[in-house]
Amino acid sequence: MQGDTLQQHARDVAASLEGVTSGHPFTPHLEVWKVHEKVFLIVTDDDPDLQIITVKVDPHQADALRRDVDTITSGRYLDKRHWISIGPGAGITKQLIEYLVHASYDLADDRELGRQP
């Protein structure tokens, strides 16, 4: 998956979720997606050679993803335990991006903690 495709797919998934807003509160080059004022996705678009997204994850899952996929690294700009950055490369699929954006949204959404199955 190419970097621009990865980023656009993450945006499309995020835009489909309930209660989401997006903007550029820090810099024009960081597109920040929030649910109930909590960040769950950052799209970095200031460098065509570094087309990444950054999402919130469970720390154990973050460790496994960084170990298993070369283009997943510690979160750029954020807490290195709870955030990962994903760039284009082998193993990065639309399904993985969709899963990670949804999981990040769920972690950031306070209401998610009180939901019953």
mmCIF file with all atom_site columns, C-alpha atoms in Angstrom:
data_model
loop_
_atom_site.group_PDB
_atom_site.id
_atom_site.type_symbol
_atom_site.label_atom_id
_atom_site.label_alt_id
_atom_site.label_comp_id
_atom_site.label_asym_id
_atom_site.label_entity_id
_atom_site.label_seq_id
_atom_site.pdbx_PDB_ins_code
_atom_site.Cartn_x
_atom_site.Cartn_y
_atom_site.Cartn_z
_atom_site.occupancy
_atom_site.B_iso_or_equiv
_atom_site.pdbx_formal_charge
_atom_site.auth_seq_id
_atom_site.auth_comp_id
_atom_site.auth_asym_id
_atom_site.auth_atom_id
_atom_site.pdbx_PDB_model_num
ATOM 1   C CA . MET A 1 1   ? 0.000   0.000  0.000  1.00 0.00 ? 1   MET A CA 1
ATOM 2   C CA . GLN A 1 2   ? 1.359   3.419  -0.977 1.00 0.00 ? 2   GLN A CA 1
ATOM 3   C CA . GLY A 1 3   ? 1.621   6.165  1.655  1.00 0.00 ? 3   GLY A CA 1
ATOM 4   C CA . ASP A 1 4   ? -1.023  8.432  0.139  1.00 0.00 ? 4   ASP A CA 1
ATOM 5   C CA . THR A 1 5   ? -3.434  5.483  -0.169 1.00 0.00 ? 5   THR A CA 1
ATOM 6   C CA . LEU A 1 6   ? -2.735  4.461  3.440  1.00 0.00 ? 6   LEU A CA 1
ATOM 7   C CA . GLN A 1 7   ? -3.431  7.985  4.680  1.00 0.00 ? 7   GLN A CA 1
ATOM 8   C CA . GLN A 1 8   ? -6.593  8.430  2.617  1.00 0.00 ? 8   GLN A CA 1
ATOM 9   C CA . HIS A 1 9   ? -7.964  5.074  3.746  1.00 0.00 ? 9   HIS A CA 1
ATOM 10  C CA . ALA A 1 10  ? -7.360  6.043  7.392  1.00 0.00 ? 10  ALA A CA 1
ATOM 11  C CA . ARG A 1 11  ? -9.174  9.351  6.796  1.00 0.00 ? 11  ARG A CA 1
ATOM 12  C CA . ASP A 1 12  ? -12.110 7.571  5.136  1.00 0.00 ? 12  ASP A CA 1
ATOM 13  C CA . VAL A 1 13  ? -12.429 5.098  8.002  1.00 0.00 ? 13  VAL A CA 1
ATOM 14  C CA . ALA A 1 14  ? -12.195 7.859  10.617 1.00 0.00 ? 14  ALA A CA 1
ATOM 15  C CA . ALA A 1 15  ? -14.786 10.001 8.816  1.00 0.00 ? 15  ALA A CA 1
ATOM 16  C CA . SER A 1 16  ? -17.257 7.103  8.890  1.00 0.00 ? 16  SER A CA 1
ATOM 17  C CA . LEU A 1 17  ? -17.194 6.879  12.691 1.00 0.00 ? 17  LEU A CA 1
ATOM 18  C CA . GLU A 1 18  ? -19.706 8.534  15.020 1.00 0.00 ? 18  GLU A CA 1
ATOM 19  C CA . GLY A 1 19  ? -18.905 11.800 16.810 1.00 0.00 ? 19  GLY A CA 1
ATOM 20  C CA . VAL A 1 20  ? -15.621 12.457 14.995 1.00 0.00 ? 20  VAL A CA 1
ATOM 21  C CA . THR A 1 21  ? -14.053 15.831 14.258 1.00 0.00 ? 21  THR A CA 1
ATOM 22  C CA . SER A 1 22  ? -10.870 16.715 12.426 1.00 0.00 ? 22  SER A CA 1
ATOM 23  C CA . GLY A 1 23  ? -8.673  19.756 12.153 1.00 0.00 ? 23  GLY A CA 1
ATOM 24  C CA . HIS A 1 24  ? -5.151  21.127 12.348 1.00 0.00 ? 24  HIS A CA 1
ATOM 25  C CA . PRO A 1 25  ? -4.807  22.410 15.947 1.00 0.00 ? 25  PRO A CA 1
ATOM 26  C CA . PHE A 1 26  ? -1.016  22.036 16.215 1.00 0.00 ? 26  PHE A CA 1
ATOM 27  C CA . THR A 1 27  ? 0.393   22.692 12.746 1.00 0.00 ? 27  THR A CA 1
ATOM 28  C CA . PRO A 1 28  ? -0.998  22.755 9.208  1.00 0.00 ? 28  PRO A CA 1
ATOM 29  C CA . HIS A 1 29  ? 0.913   19.535 8.505  1.00 0.00 ? 29  HIS A CA 1
ATOM 30  C CA . LEU A 1 30  ? -0.720  17.383 11.190 1.00 0.00 ? 30  LEU A CA 1
ATOM 31  C CA . GLU A 1 31  ? -4.335  16.448 10.547 1.00 0.00 ? 31  GLU A CA 1
ATOM 32  C CA . VAL A 1 32  ? -5.766  15.505 13.946 1.00 0.00 ? 32  VAL A CA 1
ATOM 33  C CA . TRP A 1 33  ? -8.874  13.338 14.306 1.00 0.00 ? 33  TRP A CA 1
ATOM 34  C CA . LYS A 1 34  ? -10.749 13.306 17.627 1.00 0.00 ? 34  LYS A CA 1
ATOM 35  C CA . VAL A 1 35  ? -13.709 11.625 19.249 1.00 0.00 ? 35  VAL A CA 1
ATOM 36  C CA . HIS A 1 36  ? -15.204 13.571 22.172 1.00 0.00 ? 36  HIS A CA 1
ATOM 37  C CA . GLU A 1 37  ? -12.148 15.868 22.202 1.00 0.00 ? 37  GLU A CA 1
ATOM 38  C CA . LYS A 1 38  ? -9.708  12.942 22.501 1.00 0.00 ? 38  LYS A CA 1
ATOM 39  C CA . VAL A 1 39  ? -7.185  12.306 19.741 1.00 0.00 ? 39  VAL A CA 1
ATOM 40  C CA . PHE A 1 40  ? -7.320  8.899  18.060 1.00 0.00 ? 40  PHE A CA 1
ATOM 41  C CA . LEU A 1 41  ? -5.656  9.500  14.673 1.00 0.00 ? 41  LEU A CA 1
ATOM 42  C CA . ILE A 1 42  ? -2.993  11.827 13.333 1.00 0.00 ? 42  ILE A CA 1
ATOM 43  C CA . VAL A 1 43  ? -2.198  12.016 9.632  1.00 0.00 ? 43  VAL A CA 1
ATOM 44  C CA . THR A 1 44  ? 1.240   13.511 8.945  1.00 0.00 ? 44  THR A CA 1
ATOM 45  C CA . ASP A 1 45  ? 1.218   15.208 5.564  1.00 0.00 ? 45  ASP A CA 1
ATOM 46  C CA . ASP A 1 46  ? 4.213   17.539 5.503  1.00 0.00 ? 46  ASP A CA 1
ATOM 47  C CA . ASP A 1 47  ? 6.722   15.171 3.938  1.00 0.00 ? 47  ASP A CA 1
ATOM 48  C CA . PRO A 1 48  ? 6.001   13.021 0.863  1.00 0.00 ? 48  PRO A CA 1
ATOM 49  C CA . ASP A 1 49  ? 8.815   10.691 1.964  1.00 0.00 ? 49  ASP A CA 1
ATOM 50  C CA . LEU A 1 50  ? 7.204   10.179 5.376  1.00 0.00 ? 50  LEU A CA 1
ATOM 51  C CA . GLN A 1 51  ? 3.535   9.468  4.695  1.00 0.00 ? 51  GLN A CA 1
ATOM 52  C CA . ILE A 1 52  ? 2.437   8.040  8.013  1.00 0.00 ? 52  ILE A CA 1
ATOM 53  C CA . ILE A 1 53  ? -0.530  7.819  10.319 1.00 0.00 ? 53  ILE A CA 1
ATOM 54  C CA . THR A 1 54  ? -0.331  7.611  14.101 1.00 0.00 ? 54  THR A CA 1
ATOM 55  C CA . VAL A 1 55  ? -2.893  5.759  16.228 1.00 0.00 ? 55  VAL A CA 1
ATOM 56  C CA . LYS A 1 56  ? -3.431  4.855  19.874 1.00 0.00 ? 56  LYS A CA 1
ATOM 57  C CA . VAL A 1 57  ? -2.959  1.172  20.800 1.00 0.00 ? 57  VAL A CA 1
ATOM 58  C CA . ASP A 1 58  ? -2.722  -1.156 23.767 1.00 0.00 ? 58  ASP A CA 1
ATOM 59  C CA . PRO A 1 59  ? 0.965   -1.229 24.796 1.00 0.00 ? 59  PRO A CA 1
ATOM 60  C CA . HIS A 1 60  ? 1.247   -5.019 24.408 1.00 0.00 ? 60  HIS A CA 1
ATOM 61  C CA . GLN A 1 61  ? -0.250  -4.848 20.937 1.00 0.00 ? 61  GLN A CA 1
ATOM 62  C CA . ALA A 1 62  ? 2.116   -1.986 20.081 1.00 0.00 ? 62  ALA A CA 1
ATOM 63  C CA . ASP A 1 63  ? 5.112   -4.114 21.027 1.00 0.00 ? 63  ASP A CA 1
ATOM 64  C CA . ALA A 1 64  ? 3.925   -7.012 18.849 1.00 0.00 ? 64  ALA A CA 1
ATOM 65  C CA . LEU A 1 65  ? 3.158   -4.789 15.856 1.00 0.00 ? 65  LEU A CA 1
ATOM 66  C CA . ARG A 1 66  ? 6.531   -3.020 16.029 1.00 0.00 ? 66  ARG A CA 1
ATOM 67  C CA . ARG A 1 67  ? 8.279   -6.397 16.270 1.00 0.00 ? 67  ARG A CA 1
ATOM 68  C CA . ASP A 1 68  ? 6.377   -7.978 13.376 1.00 0.00 ? 68  ASP A CA 1
ATOM 69  C CA . VAL A 1 69  ? 6.050   -5.130 10.851 1.00 0.00 ? 69  VAL A CA 1
ATOM 70  C CA . ASP A 1 70  ? 9.062   -3.082 9.721  1.00 0.00 ? 70  ASP A CA 1
ATOM 71  C CA . THR A 1 71  ? 7.090   0.070  8.892  1.00 0.00 ? 71  THR A CA 1
ATOM 72  C CA . ILE A 1 72  ? 5.323   0.283  12.266 1.00 0.00 ? 72  ILE A CA 1
ATOM 73  C CA . THR A 1 73  ? 7.335   2.319  14.752 1.00 0.00 ? 73  THR A CA 1
ATOM 74  C CA . SER A 1 74  ? 6.855   4.059  18.085 1.00 0.00 ? 74  SER A CA 1
ATOM 75  C CA . GLY A 1 75  ? 4.387   6.920  17.857 1.00 0.00 ? 75  GLY A CA 1
ATOM 76  C CA . ARG A 1 76  ? 5.849   10.035 16.371 1.00 0.00 ? 76  ARG A CA 1
ATOM 77  C CA . TYR A 1 77  ? 5.355   13.108 18.604 1.00 0.00 ? 77  TYR A CA 1
ATOM 78  C CA . LEU A 1 78  ? 3.439   11.139 21.275 1.00 0.00 ? 78  LEU A CA 1
ATOM 79  C CA . ASP A 1 79  ? 3.795   8.706  24.179 1.00 0.00 ? 79  ASP A CA 1
ATOM 80  C CA . LYS A 1 80  ? 5.909   5.866  22.799 1.00 0.00 ? 80  LYS A CA 1
ATOM 81  C CA . ARG A 1 81  ? 4.080   3.178  24.785 1.00 0.00 ? 81  ARG A CA 1
ATOM 82  C CA . HIS A 1 82  ? 0.527   3.946  23.750 1.00 0.00 ? 82  HIS A CA 1
ATOM 83  C CA . TRP A 1 83  ? 0.958   5.230  20.199 1.00 0.00 ? 83  TRP A CA 1
ATOM 84  C CA . ILE A 1 84  ? 2.355   3.764  16.977 1.00 0.00 ? 84  ILE A CA 1
ATOM 85  C CA . SER A 1 85  ? 3.101   5.292  13.609 1.00 0.00 ? 85  SER A CA 1
ATOM 86  C CA . ILE A 1 86  ? 2.357   3.291  10.482 1.00 0.00 ? 86  ILE A CA 1
ATOM 87  C CA . GLY A 1 87  ? 4.057   3.880  7.158  1.00 0.00 ? 87  GLY A CA 1
ATOM 88  C CA . PRO A 1 88  ? 3.666   2.167  3.793  1.00 0.00 ? 88  PRO A CA 1
ATOM 89  C CA . GLY A 1 89  ? 5.323   -1.193 3.296  1.00 0.00 ? 89  GLY A CA 1
ATOM 90  C CA . ALA A 1 90  ? 4.996   -4.953 3.369  1.00 0.00 ? 90  ALA A CA 1
ATOM 91  C CA . GLY A 1 91  ? 2.249   -6.149 5.679  1.00 0.00 ? 91  GLY A CA 1
ATOM 92  C CA . ILE A 1 92  ? 0.317   -2.871 5.661  1.00 0.00 ? 92  ILE A CA 1
ATOM 93  C CA . THR A 1 93  ? -3.138  -3.590 4.270  1.00 0.00 ? 93  THR A CA 1
ATOM 94  C CA . LYS A 1 94  ? -6.452  -1.778 4.121  1.00 0.00 ? 94  LYS A CA 1
ATOM 95  C CA . GLN A 1 95  ? -7.824  -4.288 6.627  1.00 0.00 ? 95  GLN A CA 1
ATOM 96  C CA . LEU A 1 96  ? -5.001  -3.575 9.085  1.00 0.00 ? 96  LEU A CA 1
ATOM 97  C CA . ILE A 1 97  ? -5.469  0.191  8.760  1.00 0.00 ? 97  ILE A CA 1
ATOM 98  C CA . GLU A 1 98  ? -9.222  -0.158 9.267  1.00 0.00 ? 98  GLU A CA 1
ATOM 99  C CA . TYR A 1 99  ? -8.692  -2.347 12.343 1.00 0.00 ? 99  TYR A CA 1
ATOM 100 C CA . LEU A 1 100 ? -6.120  0.032  13.873 1.00 0.00 ? 100 LEU A CA 1
ATOM 101 C CA . VAL A 1 101 ? -8.222  3.168  13.287 1.00 0.00 ? 101 VAL A CA 1
ATOM 102 C CA . HIS A 1 102 ? -11.294 1.481  14.808 1.00 0.00 ? 102 HIS A CA 1
ATOM 103 C CA . ALA A 1 103 ? -9.293  0.199  17.789 1.00 0.00 ? 103 ALA A CA 1
ATOM 104 C CA . SER A 1 104 ? -7.753  3.624  18.382 1.00 0.00 ? 104 SER A CA 1
ATOM 105 C CA . TYR A 1 105 ? -11.204 5.249  18.193 1.00 0.00 ? 105 TYR A CA 1
ATOM 106 C CA . ASP A 1 106 ? -12.518 2.758  20.760 1.00 0.00 ? 106 ASP A CA 1
ATOM 107 C CA . LEU A 1 107 ? -9.600  3.453  23.132 1.00 0.00 ? 107 LEU A CA 1
ATOM 108 C CA . ALA A 1 108 ? -10.084 7.217  22.878 1.00 0.00 ? 108 ALA A CA 1
ATOM 109 C CA . ASP A 1 109 ? -13.883 7.157  23.161 1.00 0.00 ? 109 ASP A CA 1
ATOM 110 C CA . ASP A 1 110 ? -14.729 7.471  26.867 1.00 0.00 ? 110 ASP A CA 1
ATOM 111 C CA . ARG A 1 111 ? -18.208 6.140  26.211 1.00 0.00 ? 111 ARG A CA 1
ATOM 112 C CA . GLU A 1 112 ? -16.718 2.872  24.946 1.00 0.00 ? 112 GLU A CA 1
ATOM 113 C CA . LEU A 1 113 ? -15.629 1.919  28.463 1.00 0.00 ? 113 LEU A CA 1
ATOM 114 C CA . GLY A 1 114 ? -19.181 1.837  29.733 1.00 0.00 ? 114 GLY A CA 1
ATOM 115 C CA . ARG A 1 115 ? -20.790 -0.032 26.829 1.00 0.00 ? 115 ARG A CA 1
ATOM 116 C CA . GLN A 1 116 ? -22.405 -3.368 27.437 1.00 0.00 ? 116 GLN A CA 1
ATOM 117 C CA . PRO A 1 117 ? -22.310 -6.144 24.796 1.00 0.00 ? 117 PRO A CA 1
#
